[in-house]
Tab-separated table of C-alpha atoms in Angstrom:
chain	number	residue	atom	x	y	z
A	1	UNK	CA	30.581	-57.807	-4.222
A	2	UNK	CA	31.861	-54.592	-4.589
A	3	UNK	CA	29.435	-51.230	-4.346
A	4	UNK	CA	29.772	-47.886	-4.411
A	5	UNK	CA	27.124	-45.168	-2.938
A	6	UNK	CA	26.073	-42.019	-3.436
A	7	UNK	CA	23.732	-40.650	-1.139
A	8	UNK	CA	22.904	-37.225	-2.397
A	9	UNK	CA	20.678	-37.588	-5.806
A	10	UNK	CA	20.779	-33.805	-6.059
A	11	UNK	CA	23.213	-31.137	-4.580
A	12	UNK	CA	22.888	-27.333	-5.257
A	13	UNK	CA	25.667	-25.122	-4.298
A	14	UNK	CA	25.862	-20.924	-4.492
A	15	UNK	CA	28.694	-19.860	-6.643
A	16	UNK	CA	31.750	-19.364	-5.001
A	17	UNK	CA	30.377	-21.520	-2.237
A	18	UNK	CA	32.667	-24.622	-1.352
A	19	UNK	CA	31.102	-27.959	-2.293
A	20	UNK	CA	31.932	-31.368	-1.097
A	21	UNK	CA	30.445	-34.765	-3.092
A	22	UNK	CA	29.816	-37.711	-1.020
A	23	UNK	CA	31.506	-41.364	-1.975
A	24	UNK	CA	31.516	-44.258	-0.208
A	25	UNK	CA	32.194	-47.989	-0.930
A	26	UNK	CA	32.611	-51.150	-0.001
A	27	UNK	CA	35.201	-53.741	-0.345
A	28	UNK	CA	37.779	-54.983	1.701
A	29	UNK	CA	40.683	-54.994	-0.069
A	30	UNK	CA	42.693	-52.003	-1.949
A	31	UNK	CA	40.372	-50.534	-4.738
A	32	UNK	CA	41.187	-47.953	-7.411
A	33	UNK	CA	38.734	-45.210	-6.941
A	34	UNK	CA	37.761	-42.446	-9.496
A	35	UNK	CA	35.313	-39.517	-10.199
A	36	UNK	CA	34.032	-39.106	-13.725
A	37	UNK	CA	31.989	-36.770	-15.038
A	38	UNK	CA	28.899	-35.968	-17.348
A	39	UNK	CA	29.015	-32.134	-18.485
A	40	UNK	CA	25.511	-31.485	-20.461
A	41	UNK	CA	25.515	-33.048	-23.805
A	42	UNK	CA	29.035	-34.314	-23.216
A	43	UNK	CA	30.608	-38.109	-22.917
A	44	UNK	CA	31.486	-39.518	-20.003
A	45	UNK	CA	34.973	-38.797	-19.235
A	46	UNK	CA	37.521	-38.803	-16.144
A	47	UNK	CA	38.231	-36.144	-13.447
A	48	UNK	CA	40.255	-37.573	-11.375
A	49	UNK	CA	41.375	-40.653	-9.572
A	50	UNK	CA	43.422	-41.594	-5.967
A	51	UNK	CA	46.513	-43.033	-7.453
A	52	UNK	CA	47.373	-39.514	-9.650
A	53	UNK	CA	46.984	-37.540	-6.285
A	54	UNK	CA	46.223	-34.424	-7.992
A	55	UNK	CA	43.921	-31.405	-8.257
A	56	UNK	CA	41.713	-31.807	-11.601
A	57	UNK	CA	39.815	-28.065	-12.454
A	58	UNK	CA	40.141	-27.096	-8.479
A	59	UNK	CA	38.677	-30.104	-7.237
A	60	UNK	CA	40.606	-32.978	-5.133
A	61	UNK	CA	39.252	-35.918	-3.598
A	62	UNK	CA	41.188	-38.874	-0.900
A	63	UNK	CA	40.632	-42.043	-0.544
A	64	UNK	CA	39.958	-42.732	3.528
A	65	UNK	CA	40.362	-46.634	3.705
A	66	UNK	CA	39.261	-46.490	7.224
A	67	UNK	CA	35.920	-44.730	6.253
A	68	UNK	CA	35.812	-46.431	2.644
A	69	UNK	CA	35.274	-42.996	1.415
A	70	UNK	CA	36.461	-40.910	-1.279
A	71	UNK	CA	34.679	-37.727	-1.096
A	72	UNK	CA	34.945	-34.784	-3.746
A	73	UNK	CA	35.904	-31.375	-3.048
A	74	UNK	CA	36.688	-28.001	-4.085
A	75	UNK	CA	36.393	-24.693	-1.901
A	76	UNK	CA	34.879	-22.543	-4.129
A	77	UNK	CA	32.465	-23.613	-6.871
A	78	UNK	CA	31.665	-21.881	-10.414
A	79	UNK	CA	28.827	-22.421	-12.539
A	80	UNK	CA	30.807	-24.014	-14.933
A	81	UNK	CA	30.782	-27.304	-12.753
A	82	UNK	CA	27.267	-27.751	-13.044
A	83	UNK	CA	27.555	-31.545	-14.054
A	84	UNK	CA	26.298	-35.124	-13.334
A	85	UNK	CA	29.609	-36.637	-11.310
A	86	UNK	CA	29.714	-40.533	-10.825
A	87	UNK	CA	32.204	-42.101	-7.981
A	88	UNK	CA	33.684	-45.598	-9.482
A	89	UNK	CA	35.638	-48.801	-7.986
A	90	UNK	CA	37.916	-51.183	-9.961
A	91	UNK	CA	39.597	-53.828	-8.471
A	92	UNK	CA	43.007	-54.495	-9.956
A	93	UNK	CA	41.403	-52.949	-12.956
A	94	UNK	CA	38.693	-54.763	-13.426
A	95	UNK	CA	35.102	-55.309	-11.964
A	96	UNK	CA	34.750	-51.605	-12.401
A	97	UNK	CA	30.854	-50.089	-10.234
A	98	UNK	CA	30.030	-46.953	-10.762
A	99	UNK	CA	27.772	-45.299	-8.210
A	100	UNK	CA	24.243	-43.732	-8.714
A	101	UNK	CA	25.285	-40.250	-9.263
A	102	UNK	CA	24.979	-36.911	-7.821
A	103	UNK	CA	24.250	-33.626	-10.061
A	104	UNK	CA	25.922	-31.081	-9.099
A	105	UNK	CA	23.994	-27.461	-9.767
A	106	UNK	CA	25.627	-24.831	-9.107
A	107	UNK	CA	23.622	-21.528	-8.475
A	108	UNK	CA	24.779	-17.648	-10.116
B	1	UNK	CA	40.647	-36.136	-33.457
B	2	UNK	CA	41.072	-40.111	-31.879
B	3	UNK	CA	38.006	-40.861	-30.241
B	4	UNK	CA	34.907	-43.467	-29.434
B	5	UNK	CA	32.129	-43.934	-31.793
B	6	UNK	CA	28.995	-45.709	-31.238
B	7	UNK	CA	26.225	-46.019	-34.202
B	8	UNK	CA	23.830	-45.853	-34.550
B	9	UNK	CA	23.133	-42.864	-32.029
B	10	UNK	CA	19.186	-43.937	-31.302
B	11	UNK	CA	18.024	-47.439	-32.389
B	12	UNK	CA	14.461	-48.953	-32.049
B	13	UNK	CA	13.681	-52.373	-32.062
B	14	UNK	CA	10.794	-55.030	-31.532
B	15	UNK	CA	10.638	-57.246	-28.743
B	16	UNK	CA	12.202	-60.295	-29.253
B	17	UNK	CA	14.155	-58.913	-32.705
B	18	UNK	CA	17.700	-59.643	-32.379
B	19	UNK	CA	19.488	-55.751	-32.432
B	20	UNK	CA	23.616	-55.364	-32.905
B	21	UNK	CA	25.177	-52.436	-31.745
B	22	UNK	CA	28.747	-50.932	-33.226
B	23	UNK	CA	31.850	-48.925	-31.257
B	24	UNK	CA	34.834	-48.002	-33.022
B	25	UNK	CA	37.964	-46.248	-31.698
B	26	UNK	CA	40.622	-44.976	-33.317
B	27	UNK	CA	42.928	-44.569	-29.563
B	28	UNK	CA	44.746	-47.975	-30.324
B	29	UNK	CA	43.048	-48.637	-26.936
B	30	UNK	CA	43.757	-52.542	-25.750
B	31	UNK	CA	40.401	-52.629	-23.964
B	32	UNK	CA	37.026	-52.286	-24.846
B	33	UNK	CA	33.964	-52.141	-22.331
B	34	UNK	CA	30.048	-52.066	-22.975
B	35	UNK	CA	28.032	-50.660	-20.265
B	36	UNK	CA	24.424	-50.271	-20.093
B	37	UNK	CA	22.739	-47.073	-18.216
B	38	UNK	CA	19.076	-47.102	-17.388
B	39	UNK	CA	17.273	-43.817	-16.459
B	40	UNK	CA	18.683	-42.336	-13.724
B	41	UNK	CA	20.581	-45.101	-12.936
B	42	UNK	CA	24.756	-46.215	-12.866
B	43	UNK	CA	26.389	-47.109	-15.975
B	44	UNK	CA	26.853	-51.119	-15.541
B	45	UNK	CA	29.267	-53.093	-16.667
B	46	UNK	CA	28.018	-55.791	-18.855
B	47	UNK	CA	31.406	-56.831	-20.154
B	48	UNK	CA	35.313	-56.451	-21.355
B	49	UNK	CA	37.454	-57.012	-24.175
B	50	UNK	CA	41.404	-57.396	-23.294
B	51	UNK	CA	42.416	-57.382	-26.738
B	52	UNK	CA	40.665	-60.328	-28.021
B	53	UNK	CA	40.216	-61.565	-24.573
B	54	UNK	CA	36.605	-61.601	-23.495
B	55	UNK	CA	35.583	-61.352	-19.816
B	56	UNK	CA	31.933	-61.452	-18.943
B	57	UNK	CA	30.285	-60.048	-15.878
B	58	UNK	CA	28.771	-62.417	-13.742
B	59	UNK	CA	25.656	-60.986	-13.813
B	60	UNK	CA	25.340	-60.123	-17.394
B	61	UNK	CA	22.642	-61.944	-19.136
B	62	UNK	CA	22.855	-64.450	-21.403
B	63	UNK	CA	20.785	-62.398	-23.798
B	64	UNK	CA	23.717	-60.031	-24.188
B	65	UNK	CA	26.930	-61.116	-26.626
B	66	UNK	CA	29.987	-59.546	-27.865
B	67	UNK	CA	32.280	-59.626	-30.448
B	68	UNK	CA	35.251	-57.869	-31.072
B	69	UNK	CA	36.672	-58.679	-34.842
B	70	UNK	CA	39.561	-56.276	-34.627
B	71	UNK	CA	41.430	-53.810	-32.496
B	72	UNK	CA	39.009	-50.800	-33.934
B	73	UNK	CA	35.668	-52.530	-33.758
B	74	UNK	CA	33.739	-54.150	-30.724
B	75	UNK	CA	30.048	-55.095	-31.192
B	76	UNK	CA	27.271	-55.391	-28.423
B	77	UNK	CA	24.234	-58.422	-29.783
B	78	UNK	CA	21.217	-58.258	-27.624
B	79	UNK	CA	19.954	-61.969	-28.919
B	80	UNK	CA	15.818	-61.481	-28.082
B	81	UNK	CA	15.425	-57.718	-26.427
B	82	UNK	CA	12.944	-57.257	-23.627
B	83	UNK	CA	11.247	-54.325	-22.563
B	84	UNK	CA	13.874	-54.179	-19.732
B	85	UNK	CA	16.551	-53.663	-22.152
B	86	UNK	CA	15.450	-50.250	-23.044
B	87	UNK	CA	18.549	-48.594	-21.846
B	88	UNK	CA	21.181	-46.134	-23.006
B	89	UNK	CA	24.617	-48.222	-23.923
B	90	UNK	CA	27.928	-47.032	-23.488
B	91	UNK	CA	31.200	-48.480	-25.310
B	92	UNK	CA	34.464	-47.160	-23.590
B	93	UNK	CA	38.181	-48.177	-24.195
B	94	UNK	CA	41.458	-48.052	-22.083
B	95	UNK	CA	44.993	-48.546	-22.951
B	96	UNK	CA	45.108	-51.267	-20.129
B	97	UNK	CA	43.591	-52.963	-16.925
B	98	UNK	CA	46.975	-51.874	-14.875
B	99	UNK	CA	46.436	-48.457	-12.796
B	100	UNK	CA	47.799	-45.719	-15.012
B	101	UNK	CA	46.817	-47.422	-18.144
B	102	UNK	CA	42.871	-47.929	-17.129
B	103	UNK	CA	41.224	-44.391	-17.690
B	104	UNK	CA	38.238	-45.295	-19.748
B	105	UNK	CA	37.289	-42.811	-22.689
B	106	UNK	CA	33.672	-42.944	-23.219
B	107	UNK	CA	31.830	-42.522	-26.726
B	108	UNK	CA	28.577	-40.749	-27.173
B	109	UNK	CA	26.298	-43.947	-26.221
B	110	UNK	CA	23.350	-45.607	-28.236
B	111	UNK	CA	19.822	-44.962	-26.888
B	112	UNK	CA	17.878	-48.258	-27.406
B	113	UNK	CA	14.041	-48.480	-27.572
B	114	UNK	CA	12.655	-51.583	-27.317
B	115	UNK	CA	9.191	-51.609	-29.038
């Protein structure tokens, strides 16, 4: 079955300081992976994901198949990204896992 | 502005008392998924809608049903709830299942209490 972990529960960056999100998962074949994100009292909703290739508010993220990780980045974080962020799998677009989750607090 | 809507926002319930609970979108979206999120925990998938199409996790309990009567409308029916199904539940749609097409929009989520 497929999983996807998150080892850091909590991560608090300084402002301005660059900050890097942990994914990893398994499965052997060729998932889709994303990043969503919880802002306070907001939905659920989609950063970004590997197939679009692109930077979503400064952040980026690549899929290493040989690692099975898909870690989030971005070299210089604002308070404003202060948020609970969720790596997920789908497999040809189905069977999507969402990891545990990693809040992100980012310090003035 | 389209969007997901799940009501009621909190619901309580006694154990064992069957509980429904509604999502409606106004995206047009082809898909409809219910996930359930316990504290501090990974939204799960319980199951998906593919227009009327119904795919069920394989670990999704019995307990938990779904119907989806229309395009707009897709309902979650927890049969006899158990203390374990105290849980926050989120509905989500996506044009499609194909990369591209399966960005899931989330609603707001209902908060069940199971008494």
């Amino acid at each position: 079955a497929q999983r996807v972990t998150q080892p850091e529960k909590l991560l608090s960056v300084f402002k301005g300081a660059p900050v890097e999100l942990k994914c990893n998962y398994s499965y052997s074949g060729s998932p889709e992976l994303f990043w969503y994100v919880q802002y306070s009292r907001q939905r659920l909703q989609l950063l970004l994901r590997h197939i679009s290739r692109e930077s979503i508010k400064g952040f980026t993220a690549d899929l290493n198949k040989g690692e099975t990780s898909f870690h989030l980045k971005k070299p210089f974080a604002q308070e404003e990204d202060s948020a609970m962020y969720y790596c997920a799998l789908s497999v040809r677009g189905q069977n999507f896992v969402f990891g545990p989750g990693t809040r992100l607090s980012v310090l003035p | 502005d389209a969007m997901v809507i799940q009501n009621p926002r909190y619901q309580v319930t006694q154990f064992g008392k069957p509980v429904t609970l509604s999502c409606s979108q106004t995206l047009n979206h082809n898909v409809m998924y219910w996930y359930q999120q316990k504290s501090s925990q990974a939204p799960k998938l319980l199951f998906h809608y593919y227009d009327k199409d119904f795919n069920n996790e394989a670990d999704t309990p019995d307990n938990f049903q779904s119907r989806r009567p229309n395009t707009s409308f897709c309902f979650l029916d927890i049969r006899s709830p158990g203390l374990g199904d105290a849980a926050m539940y989120l509905c989500a749609t996506s044009r499609g299942l194909a990369a591209s097409y399966n960005e899931q929009f989330f609603g707001p989520g209902t908060r069940l209490t199971v008494l």
